[in-house]
XYZ file of C-alpha atoms in Angstrom:
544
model
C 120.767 72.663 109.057
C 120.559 75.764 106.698
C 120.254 74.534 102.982
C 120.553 76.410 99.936
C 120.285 75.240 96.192
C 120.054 76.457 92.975
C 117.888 75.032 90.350
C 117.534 75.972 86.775
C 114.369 76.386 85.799
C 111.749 77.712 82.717
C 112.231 81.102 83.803
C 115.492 81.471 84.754
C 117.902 80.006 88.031
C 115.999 80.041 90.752
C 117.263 79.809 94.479
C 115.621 77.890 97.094
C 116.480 77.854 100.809
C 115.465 75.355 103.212
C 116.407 75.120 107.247
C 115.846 72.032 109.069
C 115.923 70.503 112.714
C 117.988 67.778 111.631
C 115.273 65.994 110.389
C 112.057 67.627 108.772
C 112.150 71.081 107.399
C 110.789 74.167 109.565
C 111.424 76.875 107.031
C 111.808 77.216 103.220
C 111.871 79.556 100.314
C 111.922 79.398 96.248
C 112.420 82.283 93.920
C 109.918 80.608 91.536
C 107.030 82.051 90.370
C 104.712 79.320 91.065
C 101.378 79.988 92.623
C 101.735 76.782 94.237
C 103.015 76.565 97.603
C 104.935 74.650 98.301
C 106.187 74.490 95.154
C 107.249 71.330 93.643
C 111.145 72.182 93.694
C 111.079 72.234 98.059
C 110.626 68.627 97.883
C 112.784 67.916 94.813
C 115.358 69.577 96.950
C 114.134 67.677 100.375
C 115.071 64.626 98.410
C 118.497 65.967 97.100
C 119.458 67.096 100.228
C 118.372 63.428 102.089
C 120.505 62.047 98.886
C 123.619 64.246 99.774
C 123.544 63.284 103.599
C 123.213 59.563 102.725
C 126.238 59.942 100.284
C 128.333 62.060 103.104
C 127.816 59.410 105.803
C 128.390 56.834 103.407
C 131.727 58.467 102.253
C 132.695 59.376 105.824
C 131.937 55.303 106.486
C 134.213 54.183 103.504
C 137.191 56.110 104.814
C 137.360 55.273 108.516
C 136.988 51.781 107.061
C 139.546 52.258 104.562
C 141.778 54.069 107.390
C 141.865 57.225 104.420
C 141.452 60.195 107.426
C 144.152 57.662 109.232
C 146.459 57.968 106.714
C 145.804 61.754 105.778
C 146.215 62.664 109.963
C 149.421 60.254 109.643
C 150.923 62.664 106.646
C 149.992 66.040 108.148
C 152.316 65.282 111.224
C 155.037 64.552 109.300
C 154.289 67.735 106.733
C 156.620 70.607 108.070
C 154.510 73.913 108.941
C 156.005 76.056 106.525
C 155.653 73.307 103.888
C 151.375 73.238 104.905
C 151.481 76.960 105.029
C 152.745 76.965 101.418
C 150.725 74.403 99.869
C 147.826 76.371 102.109
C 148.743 79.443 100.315
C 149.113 77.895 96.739
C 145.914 76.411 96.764
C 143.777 79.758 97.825
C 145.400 81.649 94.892
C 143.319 79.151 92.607
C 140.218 78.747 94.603
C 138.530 82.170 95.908
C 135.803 79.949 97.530
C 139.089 78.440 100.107
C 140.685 82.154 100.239
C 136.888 83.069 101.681
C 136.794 80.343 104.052
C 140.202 80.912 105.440
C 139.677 84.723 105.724
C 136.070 83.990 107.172
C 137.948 81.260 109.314
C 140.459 83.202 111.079
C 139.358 86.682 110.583
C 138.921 86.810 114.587
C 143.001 86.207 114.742
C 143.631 89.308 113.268
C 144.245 92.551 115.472
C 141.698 95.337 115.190
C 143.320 98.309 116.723
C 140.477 101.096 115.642
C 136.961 101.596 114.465
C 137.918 102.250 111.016
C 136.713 99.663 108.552
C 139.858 99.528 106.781
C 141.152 97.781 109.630
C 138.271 95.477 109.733
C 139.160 92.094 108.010
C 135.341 91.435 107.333
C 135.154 94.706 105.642
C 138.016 93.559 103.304
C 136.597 90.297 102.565
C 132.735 91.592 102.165
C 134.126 94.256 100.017
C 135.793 92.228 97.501
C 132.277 90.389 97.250
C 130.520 93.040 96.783
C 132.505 94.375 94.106
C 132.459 90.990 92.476
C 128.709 90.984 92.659
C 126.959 91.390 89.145
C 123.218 92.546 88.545
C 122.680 92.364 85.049
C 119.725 94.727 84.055
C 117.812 92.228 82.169
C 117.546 90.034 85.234
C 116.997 93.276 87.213
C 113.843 94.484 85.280
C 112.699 90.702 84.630
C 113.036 89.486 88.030
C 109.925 87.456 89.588
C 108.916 88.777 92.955
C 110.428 86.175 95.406
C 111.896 86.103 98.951
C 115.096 85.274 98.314
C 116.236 88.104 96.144
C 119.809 88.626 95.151
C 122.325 86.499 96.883
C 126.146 86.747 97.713
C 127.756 83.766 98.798
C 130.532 85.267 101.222
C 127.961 87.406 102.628
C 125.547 84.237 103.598
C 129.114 82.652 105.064
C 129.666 85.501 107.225
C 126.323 85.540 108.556
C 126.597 81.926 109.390
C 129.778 82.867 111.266
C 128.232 85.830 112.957
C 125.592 83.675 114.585
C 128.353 80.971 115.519
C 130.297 84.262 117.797
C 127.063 85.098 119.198
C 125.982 81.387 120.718
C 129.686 81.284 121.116
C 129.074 85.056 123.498
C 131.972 86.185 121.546
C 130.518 89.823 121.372
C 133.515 91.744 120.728
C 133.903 90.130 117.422
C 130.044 89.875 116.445
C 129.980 93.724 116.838
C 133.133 93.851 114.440
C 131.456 91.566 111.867
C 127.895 93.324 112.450
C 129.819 96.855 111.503
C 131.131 95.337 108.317
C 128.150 94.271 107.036
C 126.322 97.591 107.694
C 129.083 99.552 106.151
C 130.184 97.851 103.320
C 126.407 97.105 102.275
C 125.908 100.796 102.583
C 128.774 101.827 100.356
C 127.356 99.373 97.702
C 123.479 99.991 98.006
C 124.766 103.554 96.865
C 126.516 102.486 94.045
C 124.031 99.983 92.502
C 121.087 102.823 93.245
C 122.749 104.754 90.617
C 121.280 102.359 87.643
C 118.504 100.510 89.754
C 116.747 102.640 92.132
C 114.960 99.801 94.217
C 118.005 97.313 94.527
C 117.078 97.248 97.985
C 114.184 94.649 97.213
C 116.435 92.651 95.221
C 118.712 91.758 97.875
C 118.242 88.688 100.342
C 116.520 91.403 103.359
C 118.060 89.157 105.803
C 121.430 91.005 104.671
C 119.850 94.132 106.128
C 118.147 92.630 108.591
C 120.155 90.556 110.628
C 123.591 92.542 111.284
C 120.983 95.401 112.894
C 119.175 92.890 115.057
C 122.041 91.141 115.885
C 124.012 94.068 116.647
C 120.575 95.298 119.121
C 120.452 92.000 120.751
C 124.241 92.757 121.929
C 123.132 95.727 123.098
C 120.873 94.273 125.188
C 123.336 91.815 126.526
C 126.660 94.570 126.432
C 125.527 95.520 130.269
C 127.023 92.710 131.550
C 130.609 93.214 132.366
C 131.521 89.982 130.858
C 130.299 90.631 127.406
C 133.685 92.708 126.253
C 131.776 95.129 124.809
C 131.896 98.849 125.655
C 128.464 100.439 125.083
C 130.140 104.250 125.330
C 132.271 102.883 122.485
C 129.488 101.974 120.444
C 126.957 104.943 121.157
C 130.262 107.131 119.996
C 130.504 104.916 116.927
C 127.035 104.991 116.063
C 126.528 108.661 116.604
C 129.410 109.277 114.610
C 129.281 107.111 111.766
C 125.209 107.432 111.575
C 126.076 111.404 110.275
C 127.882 109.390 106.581
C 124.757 110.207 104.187
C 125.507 106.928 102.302
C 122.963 105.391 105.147
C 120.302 107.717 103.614
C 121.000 107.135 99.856
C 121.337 103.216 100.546
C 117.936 103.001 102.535
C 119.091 102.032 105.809
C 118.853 105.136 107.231
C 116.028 104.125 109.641
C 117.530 101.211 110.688
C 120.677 102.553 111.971
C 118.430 105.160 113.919
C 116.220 102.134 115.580
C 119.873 101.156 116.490
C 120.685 104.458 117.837
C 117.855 104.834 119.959
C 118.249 101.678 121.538
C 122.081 102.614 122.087
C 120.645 105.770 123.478
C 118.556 104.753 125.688
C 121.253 102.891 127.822
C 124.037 105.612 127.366
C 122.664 108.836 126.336
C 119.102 109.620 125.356
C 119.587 113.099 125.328
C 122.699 112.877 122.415
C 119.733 110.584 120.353
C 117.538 113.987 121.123
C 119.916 116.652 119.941
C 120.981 114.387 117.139
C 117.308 114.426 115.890
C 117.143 118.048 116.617
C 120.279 118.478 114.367
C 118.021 116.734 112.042
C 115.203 118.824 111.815
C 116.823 122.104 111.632
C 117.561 120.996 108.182
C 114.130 120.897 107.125
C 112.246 123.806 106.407
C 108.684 121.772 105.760
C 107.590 120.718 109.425
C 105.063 118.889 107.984
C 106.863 116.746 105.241
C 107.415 113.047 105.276
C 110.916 113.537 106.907
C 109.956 115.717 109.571
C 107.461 113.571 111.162
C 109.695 110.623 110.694
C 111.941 112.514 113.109
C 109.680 113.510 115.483
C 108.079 110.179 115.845
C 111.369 108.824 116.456
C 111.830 111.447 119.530
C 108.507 110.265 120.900
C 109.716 106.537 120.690
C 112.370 107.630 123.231
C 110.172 109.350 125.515
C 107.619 106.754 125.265
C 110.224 103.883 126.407
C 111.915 105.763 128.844
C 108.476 106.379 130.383
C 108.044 109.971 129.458
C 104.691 109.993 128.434
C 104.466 113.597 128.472
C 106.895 114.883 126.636
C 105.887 112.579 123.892
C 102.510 114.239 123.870
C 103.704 117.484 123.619
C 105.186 116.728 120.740
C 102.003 115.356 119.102
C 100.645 118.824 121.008
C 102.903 121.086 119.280
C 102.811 119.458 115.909
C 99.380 119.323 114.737
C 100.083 120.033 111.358
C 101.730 116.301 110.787
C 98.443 114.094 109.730
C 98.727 111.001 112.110
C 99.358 113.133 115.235
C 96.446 115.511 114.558
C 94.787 112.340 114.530
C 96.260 110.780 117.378
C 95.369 114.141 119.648
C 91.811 113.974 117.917
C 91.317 110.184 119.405
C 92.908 111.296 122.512
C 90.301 114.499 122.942
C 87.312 111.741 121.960
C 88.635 109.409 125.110
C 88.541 112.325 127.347
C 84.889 113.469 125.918
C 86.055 116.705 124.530
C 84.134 116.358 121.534
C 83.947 120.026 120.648
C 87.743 120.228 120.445
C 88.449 116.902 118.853
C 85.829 118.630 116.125
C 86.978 121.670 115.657
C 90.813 119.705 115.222
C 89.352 117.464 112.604
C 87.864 120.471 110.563
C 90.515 122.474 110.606
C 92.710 119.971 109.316
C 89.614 119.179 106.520
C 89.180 122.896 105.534
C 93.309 122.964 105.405
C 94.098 122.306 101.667
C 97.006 120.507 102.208
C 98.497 118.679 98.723
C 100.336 116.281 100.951
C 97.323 114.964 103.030
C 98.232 111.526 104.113
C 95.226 110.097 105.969
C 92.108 109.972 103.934
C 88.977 111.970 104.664
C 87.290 108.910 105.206
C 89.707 108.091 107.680
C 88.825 111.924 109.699
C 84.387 111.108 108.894
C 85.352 107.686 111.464
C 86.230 109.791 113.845
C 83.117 112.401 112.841
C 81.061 109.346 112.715
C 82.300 108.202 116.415
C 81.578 111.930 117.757
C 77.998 111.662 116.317
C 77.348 108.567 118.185
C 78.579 109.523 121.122
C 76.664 112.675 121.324
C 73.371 111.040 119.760
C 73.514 113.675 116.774
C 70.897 111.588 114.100
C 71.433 114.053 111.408
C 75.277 113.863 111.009
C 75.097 109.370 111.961
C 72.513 109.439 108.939
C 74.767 111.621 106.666
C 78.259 110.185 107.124
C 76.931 106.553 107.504
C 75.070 107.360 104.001
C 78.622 108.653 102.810
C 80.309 105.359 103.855
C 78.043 102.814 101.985
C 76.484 105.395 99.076
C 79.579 103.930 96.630
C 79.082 100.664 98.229
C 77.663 98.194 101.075
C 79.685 98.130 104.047
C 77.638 96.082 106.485
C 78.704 97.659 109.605
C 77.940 100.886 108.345
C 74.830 99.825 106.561
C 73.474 99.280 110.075
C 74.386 101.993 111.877
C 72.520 103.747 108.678
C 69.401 101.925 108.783
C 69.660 102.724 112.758
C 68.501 106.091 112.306
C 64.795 105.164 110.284
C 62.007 104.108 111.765
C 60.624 100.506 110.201
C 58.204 102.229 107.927
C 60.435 105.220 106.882
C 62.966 102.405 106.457
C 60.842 100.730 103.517
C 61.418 103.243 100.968
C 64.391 104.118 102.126
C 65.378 100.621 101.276
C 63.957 100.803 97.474
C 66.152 104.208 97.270
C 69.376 102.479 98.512
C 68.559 99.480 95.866
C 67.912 101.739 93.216
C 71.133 103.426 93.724
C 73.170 100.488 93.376
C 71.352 99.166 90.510
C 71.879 102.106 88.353
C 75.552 101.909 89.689
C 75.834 98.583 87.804
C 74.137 99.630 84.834
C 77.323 101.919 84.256
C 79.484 99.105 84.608
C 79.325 95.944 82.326
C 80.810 93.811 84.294
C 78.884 94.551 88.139
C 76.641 92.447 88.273
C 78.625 89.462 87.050
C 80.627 90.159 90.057
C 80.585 87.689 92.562
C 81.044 90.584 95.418
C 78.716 93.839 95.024
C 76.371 96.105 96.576
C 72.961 94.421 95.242
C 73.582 91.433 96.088
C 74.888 92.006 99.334
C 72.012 94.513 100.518
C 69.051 92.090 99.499
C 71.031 89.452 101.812
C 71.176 91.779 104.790
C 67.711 92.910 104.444
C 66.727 88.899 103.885
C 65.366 89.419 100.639
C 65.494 85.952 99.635
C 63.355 85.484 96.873
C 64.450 88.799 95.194
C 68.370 87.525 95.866
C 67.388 84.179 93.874
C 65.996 86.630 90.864
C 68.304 88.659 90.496
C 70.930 85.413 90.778
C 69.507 84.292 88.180
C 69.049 87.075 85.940
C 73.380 87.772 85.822
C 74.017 83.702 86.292
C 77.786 82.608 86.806
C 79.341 79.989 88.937
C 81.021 82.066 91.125
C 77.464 84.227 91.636
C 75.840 81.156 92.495
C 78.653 79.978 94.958
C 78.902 83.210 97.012
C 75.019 83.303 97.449
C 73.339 79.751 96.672
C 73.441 79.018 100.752
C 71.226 81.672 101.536
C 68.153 80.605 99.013
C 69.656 76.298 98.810
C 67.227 75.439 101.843
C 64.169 77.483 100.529
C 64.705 76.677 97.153
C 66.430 73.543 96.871
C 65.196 72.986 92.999
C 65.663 76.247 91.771
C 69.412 76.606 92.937
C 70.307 73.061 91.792
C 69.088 74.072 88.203
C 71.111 77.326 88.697
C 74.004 75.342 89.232
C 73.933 72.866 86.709
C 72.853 76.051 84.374
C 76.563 77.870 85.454
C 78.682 74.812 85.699
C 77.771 73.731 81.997
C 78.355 77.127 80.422
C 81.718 77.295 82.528
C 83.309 73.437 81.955
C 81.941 74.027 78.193
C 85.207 77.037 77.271
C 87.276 76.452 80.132
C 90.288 73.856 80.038
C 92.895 72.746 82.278
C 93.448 70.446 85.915
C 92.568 73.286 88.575
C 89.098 74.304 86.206
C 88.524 70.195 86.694
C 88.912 70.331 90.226
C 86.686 73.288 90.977
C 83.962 71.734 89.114
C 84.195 68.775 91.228
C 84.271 71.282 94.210
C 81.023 72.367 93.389
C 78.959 69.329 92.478
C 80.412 68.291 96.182
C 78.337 72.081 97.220
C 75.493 70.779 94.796
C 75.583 67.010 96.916
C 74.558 68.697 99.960
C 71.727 70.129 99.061
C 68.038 68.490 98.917
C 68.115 66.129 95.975
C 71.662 66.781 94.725
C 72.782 63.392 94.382
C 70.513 62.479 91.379
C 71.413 65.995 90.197
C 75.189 65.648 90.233
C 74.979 61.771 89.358
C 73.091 63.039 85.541
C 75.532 65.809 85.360
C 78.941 63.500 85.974
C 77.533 61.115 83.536
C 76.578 63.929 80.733
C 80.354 65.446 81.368
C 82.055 62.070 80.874
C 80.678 61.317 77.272
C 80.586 64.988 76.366
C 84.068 65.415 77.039
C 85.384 62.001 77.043
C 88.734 63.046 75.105
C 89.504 65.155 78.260
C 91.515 62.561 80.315
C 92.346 64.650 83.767
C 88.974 65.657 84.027
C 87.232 61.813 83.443
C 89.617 61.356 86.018
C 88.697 63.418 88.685
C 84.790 63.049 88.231
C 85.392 59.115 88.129
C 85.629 59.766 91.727
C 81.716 60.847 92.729
């Protein structure tokens, strides 16, 4: 039930992936850079793919009727084995897609005496792949953003057979397939990164992806005495092999170590601590990316093996990393220590730290909740201002106005408005902008008549869509003009099916509003003979 096709296209080949449930498709993907979605190649490939079954039953019908599998079972007795293993053996040497499948096929009969990937027949045949794998840099730098990404055919087989030896609870050989995968994709992540730096997001992410889940879900299962898997075996493997620095330069780095951990916490967790203590004896910047990458990691063990503490003295001890300065900050709020959750948020503000990773909007939230809490007017009024001086933010636009009395509020009000005209008087384009500040404000403070002005005075369709519903009921005439006044100067330069269909989008706006009908019915009319050489678009208004 797992489809894939390839389809060549205007821009290039793209690939397209559809899984069924026998019957109607539950999943799909195109490399395509349509904006449609679907786009039109899932059901051209829906069809092919209906076509193909039809023509495989079909064939399968003709030869039991025709006795052909008969006659081929009758031969194969009589065929010697060392006269099938030799025209077996012929035929691979010309077909790399049969030498695959055999490998693939019986890669479970061969014996795997050791860890090492050289004894690893899934290792020998992903290798070869990925060595045969080209990524030209034209189709690199060119590539449209898809989900797909590069694709290797052996690699998708494998994966097919790795889920078979799962639902099959053949564990023993899904860990020896998952460990392929991982390593051999490592070894060439490293290699491509050399000319393209990002080849991870050119890759089908399921490659990644599943060999690490898989390989946790077996974990989860390996408990059992009857899974055949030793967990010691692979905690030793992992903690060994996790130490090759190809994981790092490939990017899967923190992938193996979500492996680890969950490894660890059946085995070992305190070999998954010292290994991350190993880690960050390396690193001289406590603070860096890296460093709280590792410590979160040591949290995520004490937090799922229910010590709660430890993982908070960590956060405790480590201040300096952004995200648990804020976590302890949010913690000291919860407990009503507001003097110490401020004094922890201005240090860290009065710290001039180049690698700051959490905004200082981010820290005034938390300044902002303090304020609140302790009813401090001043400081709501001054960081609320802060928050929606640039631009409105409702909610913080009330919690502003929330510190004025009505009648202070009044001019308070003209000030705001003032502000954010002058802000578009800088900038060309502001006003014309279906989402910004004026606008917005004169809605929240129900300024309708001074919304319709100003609607008027910067008129464009998309203006008049975003706003006519607050004025349409008050001033049913006056918006209808607006409309028609927008959707003429917009169907007059634009071209093209999707323009058509908007326009017909909003005449159905225009219909619901007191005395639209006649409206719409003139304007449909007018459009027709206007542009009567424009066939798609007669079309679509044909149908008010």
């Amino acid at each position: 039930n797992n489809w894939r096709a390839k389809y060549r296209g205007n821009y290039g080949v793209y690939t397209i992936k559809i899984t069924t449930d026998g019957k109607k498709t539950i999943k799909f993907s195109c490399s395509c850079p349509s904006d449609y979605y679907p786009c039109k190649h899932i059901a051209m490939i829906e069809d092919a793919i209906a076509e193909h079954i039809a023509k495989n039953k079909n064939r399968a019908e003709k030869e039991i009727k025709c006795g052909t599998n008969s006659i081929v079972a009758k031969l194969l007795r009589k065929v010697s084995q060392k006269e099938l293993y030799e025209f077996i053996v012929r035929q691979a040497h010309d077909s790399k897609k049969l030498t695959n499948t055999i490998l693939i096929e019986f890669a479970d009969k061969v014996t795997k005496k050791s860890n090492s990937n050289s004894s690893n027949p899934y290792s020998i045949i992903l290798r070869k792949a990925l060595h045969n794998t080209k990524v030209r840099e034209e189709e690199y730098y060119c590539r449209y953003e898809n989900e797909t990404g590069i694709e290797i055919e052996a690699f998708d087989r494998i994966l097919i057979r790795l889920k078979e030896y799962f639902d099959q609870k053949n564990y023993r050989e899904v860990v020896f397939i998952c460990k392929a995968c991982i390593e051999e994709l490592a070894g060439w992540l490293v290699k491509k990164r050399r000319k393209f730096d990002d080849i991870n997001e050119f890759i089908s992410y399921e490659y990644i992806e599943v060999p690490f889940r898989i390989l946790g879900d077996v974990v989860n299962i390996a408990e059992s005495k009857i899974s055949g898997v030793d967990l010691k075996e692979l905690y030793d493997y992992c903690r060994s092999e996790i130490k090759n620095s190809k994981y790092v330069e490939a990017g899967l780095f923190t992938e193996f170590n979500d492996l680890f951990l969950k490894i660890s916490l059946k085995v070992n967790p305190d070999g998954f601590i010292e290994f991350q203590d190993e880690l960050l004896n390396n690193i001289r910047d406590k603070s860096s990316y890296e460093a709280a990458r590792i410590f979160e990691r040591k949290i995520s063990l004490y937090e799922l093996s229910n010590q709660t503490q430890k993982a908070w003295k960590i956060i405790e001890e480590n201040v300096q990393i952004d995200s648990f300065c804020k976590k302890l900050a949010e913690k000291k709020i919860e407990e009503k220590k507001y003097t110490e959750a401020k004094k922890l948020i201005n240090d860290y503000l009065n710290n001039d730290n180049p690698n700051r990773r959490i905004s200082i909007r981010e820290w005034n939230k938390l300044l902002l909740k303090i304020a609140q809490k302790e009813k401090d007017t001043p400081t709501i009024q001054k960081i609320s201002f802060a928050f929606i001086k640039g631009g409105f933010e409702a909610e913080y636009f009330k919690i502003y106005k929330s510190t004025f009395t009505n009648e202070d509020w009044k001019e308070v009000f003209e000030q705001l408005l003032i502000n954010y005209e002058n802000t578009g008087k800088q900038n060309s384009s502001y006003f014309n902008n279906s989402k910004n500040s004026v606008y917005d404000l004169l809605v929240a403070e129900n300024e309708i008549e001074r919304l319709l002005e100003f609607v008027e005075k910067h008129l464009t369709v998309h203006l008049i869509e975003r706003y006519y519903k607050n004025f349409a009921d008050e001033f049913p005439a006056q918006t209808l003009l607006l409309f028609r006044k927008a959707l003429d100067n917009y169907i007059k330069d634009t071209l093209g099916r999707d323009a058509y269909e908007y326009l017909a989008e909003m005449l159905k706006k225009m219909q619901k509003i007191d005395g639209g009908n006649k409206i719409v019915s003139d304007m449909v009319n007018q459009y027709q003979i206007l542009y009567k050489k424009r066939k798609a678009m007669c079309e679509i208004l044909s149908k008010f």
